[in-house]
CSV table of C-alpha atoms in Angstrom, one decimal:
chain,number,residue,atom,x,y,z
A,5,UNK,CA,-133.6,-15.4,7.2
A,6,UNK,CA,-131.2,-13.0,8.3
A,7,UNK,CA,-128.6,-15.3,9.8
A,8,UNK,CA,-126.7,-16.3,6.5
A,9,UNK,CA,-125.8,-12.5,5.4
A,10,UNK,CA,-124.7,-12.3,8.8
A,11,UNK,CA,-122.7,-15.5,8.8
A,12,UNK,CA,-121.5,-14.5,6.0
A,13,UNK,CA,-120.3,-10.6,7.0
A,14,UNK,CA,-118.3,-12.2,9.7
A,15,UNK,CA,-116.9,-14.8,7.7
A,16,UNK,CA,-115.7,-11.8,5.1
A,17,UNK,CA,-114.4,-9.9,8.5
A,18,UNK,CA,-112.5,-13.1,9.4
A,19,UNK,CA,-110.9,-13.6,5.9
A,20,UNK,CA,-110.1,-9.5,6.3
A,21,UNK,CA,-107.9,-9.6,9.4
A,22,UNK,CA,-105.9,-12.6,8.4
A,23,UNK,CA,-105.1,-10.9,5.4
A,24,UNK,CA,-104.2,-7.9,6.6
A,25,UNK,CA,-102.3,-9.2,9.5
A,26,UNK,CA,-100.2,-11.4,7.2
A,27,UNK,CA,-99.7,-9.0,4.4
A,28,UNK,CA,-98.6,-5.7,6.0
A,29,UNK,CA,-95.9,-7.2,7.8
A,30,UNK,CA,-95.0,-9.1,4.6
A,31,UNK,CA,-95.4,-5.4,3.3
A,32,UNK,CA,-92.8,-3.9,5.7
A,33,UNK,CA,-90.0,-6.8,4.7
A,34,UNK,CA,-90.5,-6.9,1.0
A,35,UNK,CA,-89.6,-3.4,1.0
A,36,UNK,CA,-86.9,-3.5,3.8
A,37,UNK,CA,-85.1,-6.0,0.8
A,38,UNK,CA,-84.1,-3.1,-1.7
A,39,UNK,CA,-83.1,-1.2,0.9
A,40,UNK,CA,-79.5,-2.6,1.2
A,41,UNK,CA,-78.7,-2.2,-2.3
A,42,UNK,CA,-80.2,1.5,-1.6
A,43,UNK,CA,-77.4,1.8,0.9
A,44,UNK,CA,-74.6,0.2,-0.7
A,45,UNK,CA,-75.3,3.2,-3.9
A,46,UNK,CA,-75.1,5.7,-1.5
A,47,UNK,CA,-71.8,4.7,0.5
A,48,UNK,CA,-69.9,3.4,-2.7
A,49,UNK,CA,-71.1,6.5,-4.5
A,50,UNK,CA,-69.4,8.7,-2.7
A,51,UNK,CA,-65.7,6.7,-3.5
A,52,UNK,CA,-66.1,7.8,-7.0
A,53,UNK,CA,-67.9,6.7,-10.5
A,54,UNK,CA,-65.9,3.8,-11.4
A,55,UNK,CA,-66.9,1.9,-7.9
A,56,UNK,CA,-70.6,2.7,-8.3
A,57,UNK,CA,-70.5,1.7,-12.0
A,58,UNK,CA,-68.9,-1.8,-10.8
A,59,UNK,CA,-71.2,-2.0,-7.7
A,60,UNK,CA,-74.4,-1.6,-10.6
A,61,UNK,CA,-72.9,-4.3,-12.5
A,62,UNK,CA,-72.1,-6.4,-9.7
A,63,UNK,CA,-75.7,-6.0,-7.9
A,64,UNK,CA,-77.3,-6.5,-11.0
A,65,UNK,CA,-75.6,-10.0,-11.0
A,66,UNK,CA,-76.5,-11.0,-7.5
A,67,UNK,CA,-80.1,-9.8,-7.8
A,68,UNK,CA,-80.5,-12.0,-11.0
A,69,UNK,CA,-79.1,-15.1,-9.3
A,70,UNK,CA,-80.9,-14.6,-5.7
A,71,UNK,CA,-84.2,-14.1,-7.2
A,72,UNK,CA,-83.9,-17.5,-9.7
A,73,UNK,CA,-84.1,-19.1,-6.4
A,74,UNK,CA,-87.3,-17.2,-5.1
A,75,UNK,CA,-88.7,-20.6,-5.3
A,76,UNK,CA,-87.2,-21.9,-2.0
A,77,UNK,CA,-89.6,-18.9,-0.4
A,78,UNK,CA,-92.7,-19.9,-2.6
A,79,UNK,CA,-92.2,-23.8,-2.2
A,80,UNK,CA,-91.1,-23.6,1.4
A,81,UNK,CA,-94.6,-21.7,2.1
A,82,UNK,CA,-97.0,-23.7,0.2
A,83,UNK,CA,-95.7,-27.4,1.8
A,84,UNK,CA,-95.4,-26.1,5.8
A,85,UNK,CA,-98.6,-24.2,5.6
A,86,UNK,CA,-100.3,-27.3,4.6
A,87,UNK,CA,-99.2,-29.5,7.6
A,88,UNK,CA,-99.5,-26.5,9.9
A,89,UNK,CA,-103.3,-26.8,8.7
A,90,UNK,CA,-103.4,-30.6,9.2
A,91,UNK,CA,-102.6,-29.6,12.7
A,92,UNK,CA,-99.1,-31.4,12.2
A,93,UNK,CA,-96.5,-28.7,13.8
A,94,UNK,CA,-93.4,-31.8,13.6
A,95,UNK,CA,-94.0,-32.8,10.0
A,96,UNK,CA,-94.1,-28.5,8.8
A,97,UNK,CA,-90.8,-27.8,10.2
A,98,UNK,CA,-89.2,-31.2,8.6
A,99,UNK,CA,-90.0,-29.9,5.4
A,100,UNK,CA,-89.0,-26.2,6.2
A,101,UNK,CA,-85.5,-27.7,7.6
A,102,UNK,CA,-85.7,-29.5,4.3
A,103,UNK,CA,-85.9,-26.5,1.8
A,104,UNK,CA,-83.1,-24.7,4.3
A,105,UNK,CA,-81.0,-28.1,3.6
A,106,UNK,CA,-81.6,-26.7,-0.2
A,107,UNK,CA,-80.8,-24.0,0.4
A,108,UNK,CA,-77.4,-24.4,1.5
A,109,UNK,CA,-76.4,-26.9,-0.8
A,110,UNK,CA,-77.5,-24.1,-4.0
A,111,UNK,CA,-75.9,-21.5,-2.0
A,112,UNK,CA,-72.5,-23.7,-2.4
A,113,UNK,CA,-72.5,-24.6,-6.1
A,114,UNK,CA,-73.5,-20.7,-6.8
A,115,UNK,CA,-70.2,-19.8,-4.8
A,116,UNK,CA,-68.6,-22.3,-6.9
A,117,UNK,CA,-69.4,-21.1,-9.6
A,118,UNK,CA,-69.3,-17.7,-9.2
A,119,UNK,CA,-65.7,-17.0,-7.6
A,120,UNK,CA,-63.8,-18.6,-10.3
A,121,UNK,CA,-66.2,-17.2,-13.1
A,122,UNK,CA,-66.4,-13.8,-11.6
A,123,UNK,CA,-64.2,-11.5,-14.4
A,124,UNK,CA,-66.0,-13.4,-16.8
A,125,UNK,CA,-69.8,-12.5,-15.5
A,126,UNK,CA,-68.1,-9.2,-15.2
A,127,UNK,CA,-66.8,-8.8,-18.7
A,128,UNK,CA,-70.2,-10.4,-20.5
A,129,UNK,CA,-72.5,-7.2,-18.8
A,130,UNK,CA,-69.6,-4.8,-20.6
A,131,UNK,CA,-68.1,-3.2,-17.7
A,132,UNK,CA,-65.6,-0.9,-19.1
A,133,UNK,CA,-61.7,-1.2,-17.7
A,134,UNK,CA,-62.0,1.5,-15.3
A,135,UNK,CA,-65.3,-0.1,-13.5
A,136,UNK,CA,-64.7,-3.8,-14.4
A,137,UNK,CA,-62.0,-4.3,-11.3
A,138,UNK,CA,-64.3,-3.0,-8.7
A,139,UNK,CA,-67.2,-5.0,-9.7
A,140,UNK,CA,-64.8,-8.4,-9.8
A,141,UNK,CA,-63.9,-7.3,-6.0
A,142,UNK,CA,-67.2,-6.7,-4.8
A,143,UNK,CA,-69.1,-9.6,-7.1
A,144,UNK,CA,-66.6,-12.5,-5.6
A,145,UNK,CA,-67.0,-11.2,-2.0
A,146,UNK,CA,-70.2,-10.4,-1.9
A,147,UNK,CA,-71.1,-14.2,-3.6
A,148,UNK,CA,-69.9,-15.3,0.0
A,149,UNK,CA,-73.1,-14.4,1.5
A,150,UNK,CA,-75.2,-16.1,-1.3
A,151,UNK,CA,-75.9,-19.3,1.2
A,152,UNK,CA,-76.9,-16.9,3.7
A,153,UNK,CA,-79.3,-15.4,1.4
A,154,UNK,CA,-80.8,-18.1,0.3
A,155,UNK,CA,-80.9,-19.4,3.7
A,156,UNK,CA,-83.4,-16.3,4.5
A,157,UNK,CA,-85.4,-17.1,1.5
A,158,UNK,CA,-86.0,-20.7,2.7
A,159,UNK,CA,-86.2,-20.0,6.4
A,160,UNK,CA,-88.9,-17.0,5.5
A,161,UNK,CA,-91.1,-19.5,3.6
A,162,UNK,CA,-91.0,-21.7,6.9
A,163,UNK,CA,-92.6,-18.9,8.9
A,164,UNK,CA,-95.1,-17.8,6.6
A,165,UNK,CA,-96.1,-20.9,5.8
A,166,UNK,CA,-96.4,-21.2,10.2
A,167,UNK,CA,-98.4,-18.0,10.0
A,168,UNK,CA,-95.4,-15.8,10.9
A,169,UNK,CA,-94.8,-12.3,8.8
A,170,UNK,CA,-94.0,-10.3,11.6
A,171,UNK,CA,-91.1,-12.5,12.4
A,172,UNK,CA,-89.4,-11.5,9.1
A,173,UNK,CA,-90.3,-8.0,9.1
A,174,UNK,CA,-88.2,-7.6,12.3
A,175,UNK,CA,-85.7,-9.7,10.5
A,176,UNK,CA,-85.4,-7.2,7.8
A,177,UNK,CA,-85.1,-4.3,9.7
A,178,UNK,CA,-82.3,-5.8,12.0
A,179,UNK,CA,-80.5,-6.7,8.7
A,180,UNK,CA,-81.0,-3.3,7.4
A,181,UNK,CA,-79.8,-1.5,9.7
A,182,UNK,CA,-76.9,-3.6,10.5
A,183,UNK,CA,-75.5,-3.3,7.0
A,184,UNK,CA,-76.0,0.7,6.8
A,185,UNK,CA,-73.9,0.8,10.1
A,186,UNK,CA,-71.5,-1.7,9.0
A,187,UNK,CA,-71.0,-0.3,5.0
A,188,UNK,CA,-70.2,3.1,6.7
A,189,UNK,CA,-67.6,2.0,9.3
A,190,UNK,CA,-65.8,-0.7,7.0
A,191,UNK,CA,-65.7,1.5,3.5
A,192,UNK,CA,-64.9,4.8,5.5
A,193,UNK,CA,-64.0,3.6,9.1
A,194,UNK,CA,-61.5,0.8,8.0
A,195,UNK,CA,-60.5,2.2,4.9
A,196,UNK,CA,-61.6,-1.0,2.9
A,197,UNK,CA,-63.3,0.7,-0.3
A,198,UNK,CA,-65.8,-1.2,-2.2
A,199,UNK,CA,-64.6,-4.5,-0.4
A,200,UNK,CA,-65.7,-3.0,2.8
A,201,UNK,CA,-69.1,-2.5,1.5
A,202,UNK,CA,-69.7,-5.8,-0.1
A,203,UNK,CA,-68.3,-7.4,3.8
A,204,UNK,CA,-70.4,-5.7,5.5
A,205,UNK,CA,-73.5,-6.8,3.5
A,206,UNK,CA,-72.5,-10.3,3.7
A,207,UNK,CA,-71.9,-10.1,7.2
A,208,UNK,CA,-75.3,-8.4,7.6
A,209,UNK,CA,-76.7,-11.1,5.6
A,210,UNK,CA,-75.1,-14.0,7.8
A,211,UNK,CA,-76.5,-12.2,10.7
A,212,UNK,CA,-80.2,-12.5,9.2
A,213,UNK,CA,-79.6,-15.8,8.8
A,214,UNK,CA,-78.4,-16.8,12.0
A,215,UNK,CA,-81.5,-15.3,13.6
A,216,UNK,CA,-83.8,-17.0,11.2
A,217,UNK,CA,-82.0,-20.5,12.0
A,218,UNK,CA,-82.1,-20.0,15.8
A,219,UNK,CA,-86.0,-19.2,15.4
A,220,UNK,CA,-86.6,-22.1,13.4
A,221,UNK,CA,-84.2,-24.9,15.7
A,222,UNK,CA,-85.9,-23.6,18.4
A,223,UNK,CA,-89.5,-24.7,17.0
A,224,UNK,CA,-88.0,-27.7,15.6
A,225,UNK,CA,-86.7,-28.7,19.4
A,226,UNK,CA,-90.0,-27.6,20.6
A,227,UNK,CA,-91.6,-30.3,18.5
A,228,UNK,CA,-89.4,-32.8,18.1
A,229,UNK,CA,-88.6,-31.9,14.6
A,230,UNK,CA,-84.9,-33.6,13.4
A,231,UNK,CA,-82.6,-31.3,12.1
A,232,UNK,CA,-80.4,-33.8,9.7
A,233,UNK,CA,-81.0,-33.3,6.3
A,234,UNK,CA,-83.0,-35.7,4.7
A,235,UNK,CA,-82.3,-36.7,1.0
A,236,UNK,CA,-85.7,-37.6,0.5
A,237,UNK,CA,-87.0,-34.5,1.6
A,238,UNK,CA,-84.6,-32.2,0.0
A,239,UNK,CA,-85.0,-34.2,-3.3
A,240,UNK,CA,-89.2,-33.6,-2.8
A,241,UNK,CA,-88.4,-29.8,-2.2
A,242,UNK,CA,-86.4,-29.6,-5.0
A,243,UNK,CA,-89.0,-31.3,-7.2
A,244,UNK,CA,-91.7,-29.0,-6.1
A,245,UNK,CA,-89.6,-26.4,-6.3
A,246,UNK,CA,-88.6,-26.8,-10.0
A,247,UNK,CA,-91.7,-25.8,-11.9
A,248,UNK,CA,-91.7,-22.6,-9.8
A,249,UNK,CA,-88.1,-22.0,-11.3
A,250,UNK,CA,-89.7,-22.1,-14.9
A,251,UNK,CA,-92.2,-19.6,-13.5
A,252,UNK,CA,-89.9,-16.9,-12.5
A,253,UNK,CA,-87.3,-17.0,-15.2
A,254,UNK,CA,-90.5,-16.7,-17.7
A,255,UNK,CA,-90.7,-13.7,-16.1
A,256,UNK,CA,-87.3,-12.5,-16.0
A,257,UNK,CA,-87.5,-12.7,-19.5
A,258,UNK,CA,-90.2,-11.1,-20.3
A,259,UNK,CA,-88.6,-8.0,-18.3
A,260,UNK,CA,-85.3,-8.4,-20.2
A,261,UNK,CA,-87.4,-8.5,-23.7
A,262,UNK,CA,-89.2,-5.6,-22.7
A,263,UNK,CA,-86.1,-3.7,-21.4
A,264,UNK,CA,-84.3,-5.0,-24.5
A,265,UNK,CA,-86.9,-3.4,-26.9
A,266,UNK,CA,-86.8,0.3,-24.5
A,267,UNK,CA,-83.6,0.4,-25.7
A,268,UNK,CA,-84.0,0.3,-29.3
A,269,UNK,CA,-86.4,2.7,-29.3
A,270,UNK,CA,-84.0,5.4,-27.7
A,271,UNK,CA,-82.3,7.0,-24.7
A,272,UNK,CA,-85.6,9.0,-23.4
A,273,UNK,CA,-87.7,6.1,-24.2
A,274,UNK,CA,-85.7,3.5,-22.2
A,275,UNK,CA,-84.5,6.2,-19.5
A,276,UNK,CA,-88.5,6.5,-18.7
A,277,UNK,CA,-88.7,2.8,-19.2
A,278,UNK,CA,-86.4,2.6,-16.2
A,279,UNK,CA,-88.7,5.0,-14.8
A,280,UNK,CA,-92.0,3.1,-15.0
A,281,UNK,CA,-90.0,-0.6,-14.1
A,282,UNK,CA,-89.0,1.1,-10.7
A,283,UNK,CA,-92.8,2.2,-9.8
A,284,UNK,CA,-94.1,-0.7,-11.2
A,285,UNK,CA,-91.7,-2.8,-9.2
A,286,UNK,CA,-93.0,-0.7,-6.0
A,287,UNK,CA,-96.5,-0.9,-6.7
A,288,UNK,CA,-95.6,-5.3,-7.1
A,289,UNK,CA,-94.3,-5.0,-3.4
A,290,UNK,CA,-97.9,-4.3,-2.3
A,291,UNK,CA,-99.6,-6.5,-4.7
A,292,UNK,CA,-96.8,-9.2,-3.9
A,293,UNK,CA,-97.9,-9.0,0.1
A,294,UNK,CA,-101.4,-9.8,-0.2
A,295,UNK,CA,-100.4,-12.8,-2.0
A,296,UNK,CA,-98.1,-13.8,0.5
A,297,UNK,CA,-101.1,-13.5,2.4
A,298,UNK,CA,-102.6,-16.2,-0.1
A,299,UNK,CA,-100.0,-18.5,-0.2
A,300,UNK,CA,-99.8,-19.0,4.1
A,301,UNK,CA,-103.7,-18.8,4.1
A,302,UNK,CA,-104.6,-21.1,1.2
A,303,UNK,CA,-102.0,-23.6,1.8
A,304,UNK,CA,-103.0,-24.1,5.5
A,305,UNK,CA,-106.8,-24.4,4.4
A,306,UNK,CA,-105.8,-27.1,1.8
A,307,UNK,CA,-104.1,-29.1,4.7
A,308,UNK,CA,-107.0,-28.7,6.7
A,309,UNK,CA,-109.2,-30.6,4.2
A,310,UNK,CA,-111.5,-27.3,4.0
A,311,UNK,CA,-112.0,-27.0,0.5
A,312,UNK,CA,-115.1,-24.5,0.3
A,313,UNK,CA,-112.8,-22.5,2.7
A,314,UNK,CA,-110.2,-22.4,0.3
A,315,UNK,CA,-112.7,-21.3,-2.1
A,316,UNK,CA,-114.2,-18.2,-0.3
A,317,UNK,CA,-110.8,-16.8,1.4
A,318,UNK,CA,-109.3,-17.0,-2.8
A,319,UNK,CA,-113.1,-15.2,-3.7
A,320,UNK,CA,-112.3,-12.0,-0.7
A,321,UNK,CA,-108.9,-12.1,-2.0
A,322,UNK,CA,-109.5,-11.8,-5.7
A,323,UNK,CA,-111.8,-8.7,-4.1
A,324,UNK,CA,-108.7,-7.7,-2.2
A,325,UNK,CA,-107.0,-7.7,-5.6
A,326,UNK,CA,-109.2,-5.6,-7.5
A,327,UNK,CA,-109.5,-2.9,-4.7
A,328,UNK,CA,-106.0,-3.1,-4.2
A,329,UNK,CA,-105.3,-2.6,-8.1
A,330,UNK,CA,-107.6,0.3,-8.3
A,331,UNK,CA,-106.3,2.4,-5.2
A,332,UNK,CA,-102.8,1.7,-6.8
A,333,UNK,CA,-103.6,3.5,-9.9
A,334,UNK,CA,-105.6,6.5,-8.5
A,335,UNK,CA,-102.1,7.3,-6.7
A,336,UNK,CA,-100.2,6.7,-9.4
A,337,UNK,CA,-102.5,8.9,-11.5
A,338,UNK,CA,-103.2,11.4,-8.8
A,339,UNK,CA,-98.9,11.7,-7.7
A,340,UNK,CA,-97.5,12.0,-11.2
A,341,UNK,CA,-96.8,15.5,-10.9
A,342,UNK,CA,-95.0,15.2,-7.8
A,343,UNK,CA,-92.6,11.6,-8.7
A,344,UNK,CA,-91.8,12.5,-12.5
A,345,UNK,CA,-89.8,15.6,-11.8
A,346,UNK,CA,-88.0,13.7,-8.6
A,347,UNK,CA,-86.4,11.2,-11.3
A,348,UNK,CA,-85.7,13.6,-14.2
A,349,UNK,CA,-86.1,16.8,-15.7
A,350,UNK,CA,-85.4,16.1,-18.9
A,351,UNK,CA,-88.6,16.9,-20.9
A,352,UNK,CA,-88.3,14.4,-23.4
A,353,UNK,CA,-88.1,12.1,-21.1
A,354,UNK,CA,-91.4,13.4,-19.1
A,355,UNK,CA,-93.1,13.8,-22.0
A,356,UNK,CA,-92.5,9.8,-23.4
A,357,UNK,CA,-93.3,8.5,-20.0
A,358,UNK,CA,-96.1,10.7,-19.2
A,359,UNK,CA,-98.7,8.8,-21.8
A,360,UNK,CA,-97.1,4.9,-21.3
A,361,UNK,CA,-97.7,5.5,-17.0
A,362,UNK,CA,-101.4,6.4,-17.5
A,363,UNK,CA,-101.5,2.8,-19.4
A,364,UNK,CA,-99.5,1.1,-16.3
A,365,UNK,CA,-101.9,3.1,-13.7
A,366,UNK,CA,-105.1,1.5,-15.7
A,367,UNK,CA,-103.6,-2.0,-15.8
A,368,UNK,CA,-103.5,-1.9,-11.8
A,369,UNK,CA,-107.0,-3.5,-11.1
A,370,UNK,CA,-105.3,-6.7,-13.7
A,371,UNK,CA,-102.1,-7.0,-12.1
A,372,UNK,CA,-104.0,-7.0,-8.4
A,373,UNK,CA,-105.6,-10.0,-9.7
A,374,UNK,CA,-102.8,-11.8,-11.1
A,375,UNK,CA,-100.5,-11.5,-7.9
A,376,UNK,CA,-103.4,-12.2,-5.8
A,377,UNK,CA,-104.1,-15.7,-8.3
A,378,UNK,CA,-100.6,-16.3,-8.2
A,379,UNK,CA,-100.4,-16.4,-4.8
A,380,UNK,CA,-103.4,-18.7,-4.2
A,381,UNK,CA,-102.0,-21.4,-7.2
A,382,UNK,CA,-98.8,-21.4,-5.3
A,383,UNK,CA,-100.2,-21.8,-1.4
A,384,UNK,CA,-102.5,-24.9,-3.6
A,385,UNK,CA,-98.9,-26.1,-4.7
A,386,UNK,CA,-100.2,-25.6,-8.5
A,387,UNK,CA,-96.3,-25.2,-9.6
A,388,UNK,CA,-96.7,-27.1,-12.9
A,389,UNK,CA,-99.7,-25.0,-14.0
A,390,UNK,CA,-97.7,-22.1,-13.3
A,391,UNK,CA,-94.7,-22.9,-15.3
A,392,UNK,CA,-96.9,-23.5,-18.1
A,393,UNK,CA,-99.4,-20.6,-18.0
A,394,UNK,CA,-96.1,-18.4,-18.0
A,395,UNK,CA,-94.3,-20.0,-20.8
A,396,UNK,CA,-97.4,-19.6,-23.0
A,397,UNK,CA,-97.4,-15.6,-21.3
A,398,UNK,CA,-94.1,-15.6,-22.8
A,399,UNK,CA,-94.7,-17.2,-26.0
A,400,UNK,CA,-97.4,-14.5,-26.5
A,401,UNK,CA,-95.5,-11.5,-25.2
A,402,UNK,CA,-92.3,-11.9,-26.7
A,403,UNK,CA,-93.5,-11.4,-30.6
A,404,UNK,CA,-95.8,-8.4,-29.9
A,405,UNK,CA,-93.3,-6.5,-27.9
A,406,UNK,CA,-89.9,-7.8,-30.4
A,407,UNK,CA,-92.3,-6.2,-33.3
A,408,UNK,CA,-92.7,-3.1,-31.8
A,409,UNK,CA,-89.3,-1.0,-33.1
A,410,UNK,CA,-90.1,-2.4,-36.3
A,411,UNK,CA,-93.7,-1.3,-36.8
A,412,UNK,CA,-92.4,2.2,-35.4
A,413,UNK,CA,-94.3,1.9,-31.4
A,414,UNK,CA,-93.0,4.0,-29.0
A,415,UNK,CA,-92.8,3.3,-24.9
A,416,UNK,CA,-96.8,3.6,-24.8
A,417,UNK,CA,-97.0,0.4,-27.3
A,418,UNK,CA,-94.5,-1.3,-25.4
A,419,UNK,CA,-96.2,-1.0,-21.9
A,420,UNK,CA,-99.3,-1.8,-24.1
A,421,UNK,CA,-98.0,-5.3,-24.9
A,422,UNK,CA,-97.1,-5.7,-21.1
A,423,UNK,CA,-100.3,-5.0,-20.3
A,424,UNK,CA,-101.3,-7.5,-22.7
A,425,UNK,CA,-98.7,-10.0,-20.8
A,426,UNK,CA,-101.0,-9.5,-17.8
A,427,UNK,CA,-104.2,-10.2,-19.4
A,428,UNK,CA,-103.3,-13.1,-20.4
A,429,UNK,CA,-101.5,-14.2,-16.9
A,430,UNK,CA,-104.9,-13.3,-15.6
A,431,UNK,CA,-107.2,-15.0,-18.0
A,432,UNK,CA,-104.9,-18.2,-17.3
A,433,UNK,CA,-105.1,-18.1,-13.6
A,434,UNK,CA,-108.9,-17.0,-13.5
A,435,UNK,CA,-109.5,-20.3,-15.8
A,436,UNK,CA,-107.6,-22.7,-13.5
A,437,UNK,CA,-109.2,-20.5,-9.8
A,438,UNK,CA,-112.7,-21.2,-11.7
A,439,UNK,CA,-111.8,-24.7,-12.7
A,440,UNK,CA,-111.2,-26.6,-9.2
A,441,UNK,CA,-108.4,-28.4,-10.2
A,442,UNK,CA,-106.0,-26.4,-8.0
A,443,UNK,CA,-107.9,-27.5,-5.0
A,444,UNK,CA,-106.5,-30.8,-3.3
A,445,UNK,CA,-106.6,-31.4,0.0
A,446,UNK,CA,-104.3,-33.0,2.6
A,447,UNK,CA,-101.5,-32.3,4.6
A,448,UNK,CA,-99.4,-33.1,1.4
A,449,UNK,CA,-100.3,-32.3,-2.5
């Protein structure tokens, strides 16, 4: 009688220390990733306003077109965890080579694109005359390393779909601290101004993906995985890929709506906006590992025909979720006194975006549970019901939060409505966890 709560326990402990082993290395490089842009502000800063101004602009452009293409990460996962859980190590890294194959060929037409149409990317965001010039230097440059960077995307999707986070977090801390060293010596060393910075984090970024290409032809030799692209495969990455693509620029616009309407309301209420976006962008980091975590885990369950495994490692990390969520917010609720003077002193500021972070601290325990979902639906390769459940997030979001200015809400209503934005992500993923549908089994979807 007491063998099946024991079974059980170590089943629980066994779902525990894959998740943790996955996640906090996943942790370590998610947050390693804003850390060169981190570097870049400080070393540019220093040259002067203008060059910071056009470095804002021109991150701000990169960012947007890097993380369209968070997909090849997502995808990539999802497909080689499954055949690493069919116990097929060959067929895993074909398709990873097969989303780096993507990679490279989206990392070309961006460059295309973006070289030519650089002053005029520059010039829609409203860079002023002074600022505009630096921005065009460092946005065409820096779009050089866009293949590399998407390269890393793909390639990190192959090792943590082969059970492999650590791999990435050494990755990203190589990377790290090779651009630091290299933005110092080439803006200040060589004299090169905003151009050296932007080299040195595309020369950073080739470097990252060099070592992520060496790791992954060595397990391809080591299997006897080809390393020719495939136009069947990268034509089935794509495809799985696409829905994911819907997904995420959902999302980008719901942050752009709900930055949008900050900004009608007023300068304090969109400075403290700013405010709350960065900590809730941190507090996703730690959310997003754990479901990184749920992608590798659930994806090589699924290929291992193990459905009712699939079932109870997405139950723990639901419970993962939750407990994650709530910790989140205690800190945020417990540390306001000591982060809200660190980002401004301004009192109107303080006192708008005292009342709207107590309503993104109580909205933890949801968002644990949507990232944690996510992740899951993606390492099922549930793309399509993703796209969808995120338009319709949109198509509820975007009314409530566009009627806030008019109905006279402040920054409290409008973190309000995204709150209600991840209600309703949740209710949509809970249906479709509860439902079954998202589990199919086999080494491919």
């Amino acid at each position: 009688m007491t063998q099946a709560p024991a079974t059980s326990k170590a089943i629980r402990r066994q779902h525990d220390r894959e998740i943790v082993s996955l996640a906090l290395p996943a942790f370590g490089a998610l947050v390693a990733e804003p850390l060169f842009l981190m570097v870049d502000s400080a070393v540019v800063g220093h040259l002067g306003t203008p060059q910071l101004a056009g470095l804002a602009i021109a991150a701000a452009l990169l960012s947007t077109a890097v993380s369209v293409f968070v997909f090849l990460a997502y995808a990539t996962t999802a497909a080689v965890a499954r055949r690493v859980g069919a116990g097929d190590l060959q067929a895993a890294i074909r398709q990873g080579m097969d989303g780096i194959w993507l990679a490279l060929l989206l990392g070309a037409a961006v460059v295309a694109l973006t070289l030519p149409g650089a002053p005029w990317l520059v010039d829609v965001f409203g860079a002023s005359e002074t600022a505009g010039p630096y921005a065009v230097t460092y946005l065409r440059i820096s779009s050089l390393g866009i293949p590399a960077m998407l390269v890393v995307l793909a390639a990190t999707g192959v090792l943590r779909g082969l059970q492999d986070t650590r791999t990435p977090l050494y990755v990203a801390i190589a990377g790290f601290t090779a651009n630091a060293a290299l933005n110092v010596g080439l803006v200040y060393g060589a004299d090169l101004g905003i151009a050296g910075s932007a080299w040195g984090t595309v020369i950073a970024q080739c470097g990252m993906a060099a070592a992520y290409l060496v790791v992954v032809v060595c397990g391809a030799r080591r299997h006897g995985a080809s390393l020719r692209p495939d136009a069947a495969g990268i034509r089935a990455s794509a495809q799985a890929g696409a829905p994911l693509l819907v997904r995420t620029l959902s999302l980008r616009a719901v942050l752009l709506i709900a930055t949008a309407v900050a900004a009608r309301l007023g300068d304090a209420e969109v400075a403290a906006h700013q405010i709350i976006l960065a900590l809730w962008s941190l507090t996703a980091f730690a959310l997003d590992a754990i479901a990184i975590a749920g992608q590798a885990i659930i994806g090589r369950y699924l290929g291992a025909d193990d459905a009712e495994g699939a079932r109870q490692v997405c139950r723990r990390m639901v419970q993962w979720g939750v407990i994650s969520g709530v910790v989140l917010g205690v800190l945020i609720i417990a540390s306001r006194p000591l982060f809200i003077p660190l980002f401004t002193g301004d009192t109107a500021v303080q006192d708008t975006l005292l009342p709207a972070l107590l309503v993104v601290a109580l909205s933890q325990p949801i968002s644990g549970v949507v990232f944690v979902l996510d992740g899951v639906l993606m390492g099922a390769g549930d793309g399509p019901y993703l796209a969808w459940a995120m338009l319709l997030t949109l198509a509820v979001f975007a009314p409530v939060a566009l009627a806030i200015p008019t109905l006279g809400g402040g920054l409290t209503a409008l973190w309000g409505a995204m709150t209600l934005m991840m209600t309703v992500r949740m209710s949509t993923l809970w249906l479709r966890s509860r439902s079954g549908r998202w589990i199919v089994t086999g080494a491919t979807r």
